[in-house]
GROMACS .gro file of N, CA and C in nm:
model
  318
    1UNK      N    1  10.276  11.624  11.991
    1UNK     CA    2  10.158  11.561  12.046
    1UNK      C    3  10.157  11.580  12.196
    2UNK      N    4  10.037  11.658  12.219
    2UNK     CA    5  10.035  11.656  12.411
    2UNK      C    6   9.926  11.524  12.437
    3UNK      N    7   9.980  11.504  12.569
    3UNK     CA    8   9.906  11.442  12.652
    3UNK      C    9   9.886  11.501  12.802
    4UNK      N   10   9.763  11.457  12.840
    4UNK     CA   11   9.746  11.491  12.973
    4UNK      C   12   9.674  11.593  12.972
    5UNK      N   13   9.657  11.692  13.046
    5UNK     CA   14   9.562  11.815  13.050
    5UNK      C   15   9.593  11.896  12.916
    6UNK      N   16   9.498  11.955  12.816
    6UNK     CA   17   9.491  11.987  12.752
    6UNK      C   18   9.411  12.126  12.742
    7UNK      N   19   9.348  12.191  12.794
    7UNK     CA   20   9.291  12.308  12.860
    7UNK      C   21   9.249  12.284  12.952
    8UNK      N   22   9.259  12.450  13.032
    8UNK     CA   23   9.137  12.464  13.116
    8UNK      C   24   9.068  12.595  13.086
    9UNK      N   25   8.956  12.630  13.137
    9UNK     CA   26   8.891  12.797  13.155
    9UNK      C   27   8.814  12.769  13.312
   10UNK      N   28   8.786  12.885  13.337
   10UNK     CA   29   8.681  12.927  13.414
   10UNK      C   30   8.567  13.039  13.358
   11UNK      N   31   8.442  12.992  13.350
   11UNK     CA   32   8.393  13.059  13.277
   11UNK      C   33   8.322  13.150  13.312
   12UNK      N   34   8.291  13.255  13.204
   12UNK     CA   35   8.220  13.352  13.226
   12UNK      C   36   8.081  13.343  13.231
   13UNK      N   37   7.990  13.444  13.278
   13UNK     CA   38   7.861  13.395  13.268
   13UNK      C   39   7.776  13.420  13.121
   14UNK      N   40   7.751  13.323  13.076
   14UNK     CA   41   7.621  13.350  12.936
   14UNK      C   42   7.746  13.335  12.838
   15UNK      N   43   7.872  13.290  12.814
   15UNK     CA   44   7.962  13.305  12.705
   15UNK      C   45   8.013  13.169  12.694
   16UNK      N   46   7.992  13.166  12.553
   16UNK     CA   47   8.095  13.028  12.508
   16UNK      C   48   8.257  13.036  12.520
   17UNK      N   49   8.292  12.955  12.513
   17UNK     CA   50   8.419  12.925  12.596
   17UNK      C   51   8.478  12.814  12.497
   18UNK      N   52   8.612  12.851  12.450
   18UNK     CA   53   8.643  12.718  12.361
   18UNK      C   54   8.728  12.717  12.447
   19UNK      N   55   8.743  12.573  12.518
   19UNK     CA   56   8.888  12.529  12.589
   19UNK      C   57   8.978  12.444  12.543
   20UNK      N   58   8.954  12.372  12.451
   20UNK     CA   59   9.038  12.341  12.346
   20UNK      C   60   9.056  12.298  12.212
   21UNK      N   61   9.121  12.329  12.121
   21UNK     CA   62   9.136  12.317  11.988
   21UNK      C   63   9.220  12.215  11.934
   22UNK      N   64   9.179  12.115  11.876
   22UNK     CA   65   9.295  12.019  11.797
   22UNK      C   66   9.371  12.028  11.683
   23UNK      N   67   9.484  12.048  11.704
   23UNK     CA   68   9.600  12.084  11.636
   23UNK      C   69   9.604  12.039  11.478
   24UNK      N   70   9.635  12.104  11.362
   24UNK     CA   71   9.616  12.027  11.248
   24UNK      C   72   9.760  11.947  11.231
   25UNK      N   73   9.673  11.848  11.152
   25UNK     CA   74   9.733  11.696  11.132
   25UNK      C   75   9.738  11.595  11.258
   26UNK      N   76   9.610  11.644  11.348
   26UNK     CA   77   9.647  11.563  11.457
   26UNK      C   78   9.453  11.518  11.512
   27UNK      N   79   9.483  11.391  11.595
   27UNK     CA   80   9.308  11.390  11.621
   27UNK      C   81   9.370  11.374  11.767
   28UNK      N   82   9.233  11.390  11.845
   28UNK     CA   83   9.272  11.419  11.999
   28UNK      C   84   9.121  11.294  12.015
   29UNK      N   85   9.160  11.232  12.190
   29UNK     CA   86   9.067  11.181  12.239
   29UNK      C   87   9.077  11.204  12.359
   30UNK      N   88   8.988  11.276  12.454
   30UNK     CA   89   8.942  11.380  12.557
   30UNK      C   90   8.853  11.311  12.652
   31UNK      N   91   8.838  11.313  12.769
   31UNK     CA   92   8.745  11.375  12.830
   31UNK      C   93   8.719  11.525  12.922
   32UNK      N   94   8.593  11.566  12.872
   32UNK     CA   95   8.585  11.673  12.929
   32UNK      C   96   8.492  11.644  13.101
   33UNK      N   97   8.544  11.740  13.197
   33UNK     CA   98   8.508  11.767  13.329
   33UNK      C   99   8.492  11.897  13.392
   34UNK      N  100   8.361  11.897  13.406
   34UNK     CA  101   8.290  12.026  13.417
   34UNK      C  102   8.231  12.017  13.615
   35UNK      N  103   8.271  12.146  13.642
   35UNK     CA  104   8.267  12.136  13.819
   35UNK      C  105   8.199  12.249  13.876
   36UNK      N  106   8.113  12.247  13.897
   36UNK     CA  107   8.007  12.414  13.948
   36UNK      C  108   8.105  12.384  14.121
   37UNK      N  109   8.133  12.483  14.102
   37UNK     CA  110   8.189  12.536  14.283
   37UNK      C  111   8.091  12.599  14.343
   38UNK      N  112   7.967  12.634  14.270
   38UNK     CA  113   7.890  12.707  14.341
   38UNK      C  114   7.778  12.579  14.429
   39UNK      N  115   7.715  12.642  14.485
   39UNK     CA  116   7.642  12.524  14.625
   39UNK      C  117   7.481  12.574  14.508
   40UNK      N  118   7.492  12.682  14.415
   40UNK     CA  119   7.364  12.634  14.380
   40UNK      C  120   7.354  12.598  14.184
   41UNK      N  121   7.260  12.532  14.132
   41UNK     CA  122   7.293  12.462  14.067
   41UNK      C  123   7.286  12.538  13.909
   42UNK      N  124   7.310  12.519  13.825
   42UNK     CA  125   7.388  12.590  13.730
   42UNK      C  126   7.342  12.516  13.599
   43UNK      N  127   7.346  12.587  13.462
   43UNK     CA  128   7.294  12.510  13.379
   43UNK      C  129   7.392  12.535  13.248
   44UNK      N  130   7.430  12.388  13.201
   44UNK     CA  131   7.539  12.437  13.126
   44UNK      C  132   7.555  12.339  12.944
   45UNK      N  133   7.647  12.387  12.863
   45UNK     CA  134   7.620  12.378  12.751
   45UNK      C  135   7.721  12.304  12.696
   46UNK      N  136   7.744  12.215  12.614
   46UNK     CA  137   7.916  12.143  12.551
   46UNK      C  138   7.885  12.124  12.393
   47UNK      N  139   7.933  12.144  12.315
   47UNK     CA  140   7.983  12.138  12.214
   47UNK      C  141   8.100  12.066  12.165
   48UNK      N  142   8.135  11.960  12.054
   48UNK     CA  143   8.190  12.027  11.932
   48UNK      C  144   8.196  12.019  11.836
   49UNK      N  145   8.266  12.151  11.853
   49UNK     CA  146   8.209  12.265  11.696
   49UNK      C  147   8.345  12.314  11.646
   50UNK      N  148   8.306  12.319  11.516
   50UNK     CA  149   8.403  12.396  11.386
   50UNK      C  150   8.436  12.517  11.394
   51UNK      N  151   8.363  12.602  11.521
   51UNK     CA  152   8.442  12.729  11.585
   51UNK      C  153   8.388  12.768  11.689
   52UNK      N  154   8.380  12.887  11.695
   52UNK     CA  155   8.393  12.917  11.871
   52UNK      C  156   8.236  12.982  11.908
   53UNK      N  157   8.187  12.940  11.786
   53UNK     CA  158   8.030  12.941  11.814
   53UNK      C  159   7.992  12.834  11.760
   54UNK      N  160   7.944  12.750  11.848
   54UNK     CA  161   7.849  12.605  11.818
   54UNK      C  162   7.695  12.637  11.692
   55UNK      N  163   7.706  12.536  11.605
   55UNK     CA  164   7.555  12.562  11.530
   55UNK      C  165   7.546  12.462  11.632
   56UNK      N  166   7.353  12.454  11.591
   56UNK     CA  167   7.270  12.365  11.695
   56UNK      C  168   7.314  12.222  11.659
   57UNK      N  169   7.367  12.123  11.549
   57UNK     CA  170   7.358  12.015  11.529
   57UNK      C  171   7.515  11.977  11.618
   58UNK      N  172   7.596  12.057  11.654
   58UNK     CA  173   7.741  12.039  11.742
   58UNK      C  174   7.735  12.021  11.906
   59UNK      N  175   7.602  12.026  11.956
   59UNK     CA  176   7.612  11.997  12.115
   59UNK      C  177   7.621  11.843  12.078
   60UNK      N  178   7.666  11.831  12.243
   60UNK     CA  179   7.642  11.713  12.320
   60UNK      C  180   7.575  11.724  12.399
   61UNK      N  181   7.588  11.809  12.492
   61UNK     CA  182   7.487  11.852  12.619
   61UNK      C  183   7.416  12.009  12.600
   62UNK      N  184   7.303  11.998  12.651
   62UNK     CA  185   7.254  12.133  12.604
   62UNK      C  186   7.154  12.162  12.752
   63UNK      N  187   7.151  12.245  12.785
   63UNK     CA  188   7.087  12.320  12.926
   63UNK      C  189   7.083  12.210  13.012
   64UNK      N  190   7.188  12.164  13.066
   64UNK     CA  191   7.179  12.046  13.120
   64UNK      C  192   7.217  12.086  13.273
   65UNK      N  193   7.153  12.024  13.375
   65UNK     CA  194   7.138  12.116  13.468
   65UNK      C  195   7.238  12.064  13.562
   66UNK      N  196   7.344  12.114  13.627
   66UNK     CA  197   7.519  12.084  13.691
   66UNK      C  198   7.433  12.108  13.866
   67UNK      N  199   7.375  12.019  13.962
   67UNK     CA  200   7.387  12.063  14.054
   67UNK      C  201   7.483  12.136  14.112
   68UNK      N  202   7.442  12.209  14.277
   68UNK     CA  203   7.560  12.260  14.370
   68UNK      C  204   7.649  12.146  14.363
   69UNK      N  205   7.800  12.209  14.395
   69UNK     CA  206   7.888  12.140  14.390
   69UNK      C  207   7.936  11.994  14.345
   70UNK      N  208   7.845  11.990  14.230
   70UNK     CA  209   7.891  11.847  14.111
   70UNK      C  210   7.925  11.864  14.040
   71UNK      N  211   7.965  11.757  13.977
   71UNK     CA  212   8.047  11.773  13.835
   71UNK      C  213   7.992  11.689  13.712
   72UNK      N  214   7.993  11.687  13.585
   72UNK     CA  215   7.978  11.641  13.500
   72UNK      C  216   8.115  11.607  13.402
   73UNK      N  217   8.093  11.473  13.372
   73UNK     CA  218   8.265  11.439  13.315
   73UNK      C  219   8.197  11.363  13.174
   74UNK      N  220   8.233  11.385  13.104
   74UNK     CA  221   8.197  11.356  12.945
   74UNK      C  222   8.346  11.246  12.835
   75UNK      N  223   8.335  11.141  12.875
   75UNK     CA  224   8.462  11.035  12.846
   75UNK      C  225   8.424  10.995  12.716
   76UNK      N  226   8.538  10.961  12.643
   76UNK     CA  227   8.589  10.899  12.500
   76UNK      C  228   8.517  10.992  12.403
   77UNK      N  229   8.553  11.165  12.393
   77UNK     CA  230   8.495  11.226  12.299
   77UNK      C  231   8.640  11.230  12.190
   78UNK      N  232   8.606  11.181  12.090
   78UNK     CA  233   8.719  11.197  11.952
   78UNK      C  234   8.675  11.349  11.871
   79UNK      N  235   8.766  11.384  11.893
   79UNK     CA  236   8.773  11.559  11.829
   79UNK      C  237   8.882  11.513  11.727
   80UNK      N  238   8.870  11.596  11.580
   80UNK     CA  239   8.900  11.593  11.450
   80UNK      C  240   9.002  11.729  11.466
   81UNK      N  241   9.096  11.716  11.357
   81UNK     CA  242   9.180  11.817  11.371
   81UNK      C  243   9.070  11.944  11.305
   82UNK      N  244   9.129  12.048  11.393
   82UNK     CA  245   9.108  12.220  11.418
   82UNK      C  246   8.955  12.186  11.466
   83UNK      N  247   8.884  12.101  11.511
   83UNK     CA  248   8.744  12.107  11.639
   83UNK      C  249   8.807  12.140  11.702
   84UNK      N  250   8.715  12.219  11.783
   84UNK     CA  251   8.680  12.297  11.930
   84UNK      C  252   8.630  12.184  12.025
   85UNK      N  253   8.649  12.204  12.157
   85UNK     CA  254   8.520  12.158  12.254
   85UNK      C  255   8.532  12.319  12.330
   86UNK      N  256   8.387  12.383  12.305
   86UNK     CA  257   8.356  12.440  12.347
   86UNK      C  258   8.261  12.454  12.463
   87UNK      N  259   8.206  12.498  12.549
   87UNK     CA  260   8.139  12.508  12.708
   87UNK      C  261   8.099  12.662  12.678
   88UNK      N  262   7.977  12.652  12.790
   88UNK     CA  263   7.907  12.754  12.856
   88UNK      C  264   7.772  12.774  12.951
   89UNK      N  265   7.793  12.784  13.067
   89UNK     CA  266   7.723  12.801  13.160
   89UNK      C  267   7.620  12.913  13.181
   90UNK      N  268   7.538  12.938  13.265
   90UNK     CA  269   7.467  13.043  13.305
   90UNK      C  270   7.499  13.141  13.368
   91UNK      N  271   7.585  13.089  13.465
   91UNK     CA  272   7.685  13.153  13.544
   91UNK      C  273   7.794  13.190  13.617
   92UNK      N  274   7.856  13.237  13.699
   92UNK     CA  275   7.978  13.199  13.721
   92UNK      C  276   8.016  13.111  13.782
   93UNK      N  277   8.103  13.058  13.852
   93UNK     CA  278   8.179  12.982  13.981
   93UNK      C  279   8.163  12.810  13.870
   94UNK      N  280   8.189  12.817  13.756
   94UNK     CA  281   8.187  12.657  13.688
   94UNK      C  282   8.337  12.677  13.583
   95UNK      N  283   8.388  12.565  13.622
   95UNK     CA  284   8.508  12.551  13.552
   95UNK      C  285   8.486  12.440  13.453
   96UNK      N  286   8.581  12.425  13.337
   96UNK     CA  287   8.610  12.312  13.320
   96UNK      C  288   8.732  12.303  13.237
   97UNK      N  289   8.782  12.159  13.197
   97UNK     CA  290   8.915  12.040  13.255
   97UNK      C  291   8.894  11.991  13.113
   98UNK      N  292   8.996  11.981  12.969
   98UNK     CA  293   9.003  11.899  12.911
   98UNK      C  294   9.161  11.791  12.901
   99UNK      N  295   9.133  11.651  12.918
   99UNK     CA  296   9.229  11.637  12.954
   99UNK      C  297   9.189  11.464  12.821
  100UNK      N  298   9.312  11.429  12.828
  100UNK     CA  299   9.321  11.287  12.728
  100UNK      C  300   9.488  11.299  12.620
  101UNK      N  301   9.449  11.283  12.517
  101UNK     CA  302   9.574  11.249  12.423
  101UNK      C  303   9.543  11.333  12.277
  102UNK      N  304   9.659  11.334  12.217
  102UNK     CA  305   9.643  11.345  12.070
  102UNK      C  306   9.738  11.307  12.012
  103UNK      N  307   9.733  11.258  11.875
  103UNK     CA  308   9.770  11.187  11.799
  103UNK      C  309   9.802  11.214  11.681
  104UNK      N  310   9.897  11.190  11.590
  104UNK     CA  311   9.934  11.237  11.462
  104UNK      C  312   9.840  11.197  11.381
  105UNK      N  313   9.790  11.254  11.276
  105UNK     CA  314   9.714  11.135  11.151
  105UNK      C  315   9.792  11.088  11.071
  106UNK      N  316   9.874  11.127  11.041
  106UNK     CA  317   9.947  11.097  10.963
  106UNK      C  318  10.100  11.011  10.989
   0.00000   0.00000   0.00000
């Protein structure tokens, strides 16, 4: 069982991005933190999803618009063992941070 930071990426532009996966036999509780470094503003995507392509009913956030240099932080998401939280932006200079706990189910 990890705790503490649990992925990171920096992402590419127009591509989904799984930054992290929950381990089987285990549930995870996360928040994700998303940070445009760029000064102009950026539009970006979260998921999760059952793989590394989101269907439409798996967002949480969808073209949601990340001003210059802000961040968006997404707290108490419970991910199921082998979910994704997946991300994807428009463009470059946006990172993001999954960080929290996981837990045995069993």
């Amino acid at each position: 069982m990890a705790n503490g930071r649990l992925g990171t990426a920096d992402l590419a532009a127009n591509t989904n991005t799984t930054v992290y996966t929950v381990p089987a036999a285990n549930f995870a509780v996360v928040t994700l933190s998303m940070c445009n470094r760029s000064t102009t503003q950026r539009s970006i995507r979260v998921a999760v999803a059952a793989a590394d392509t989101p269907t439409p009913g798996e967002y949480i956030e969808y073209d949601t618009s990340l001003v210059g240099n802000g961040t968006l932080e997404r707290t108490g998401i419970v991910v199921n063992a082998g979910q994704k939280i997946v991300v994807f932006a428009n463009s470059v200079d946006v990172s993001a941070v999954v960080y929290g706990l996981e837990t045995a189910t069993a």
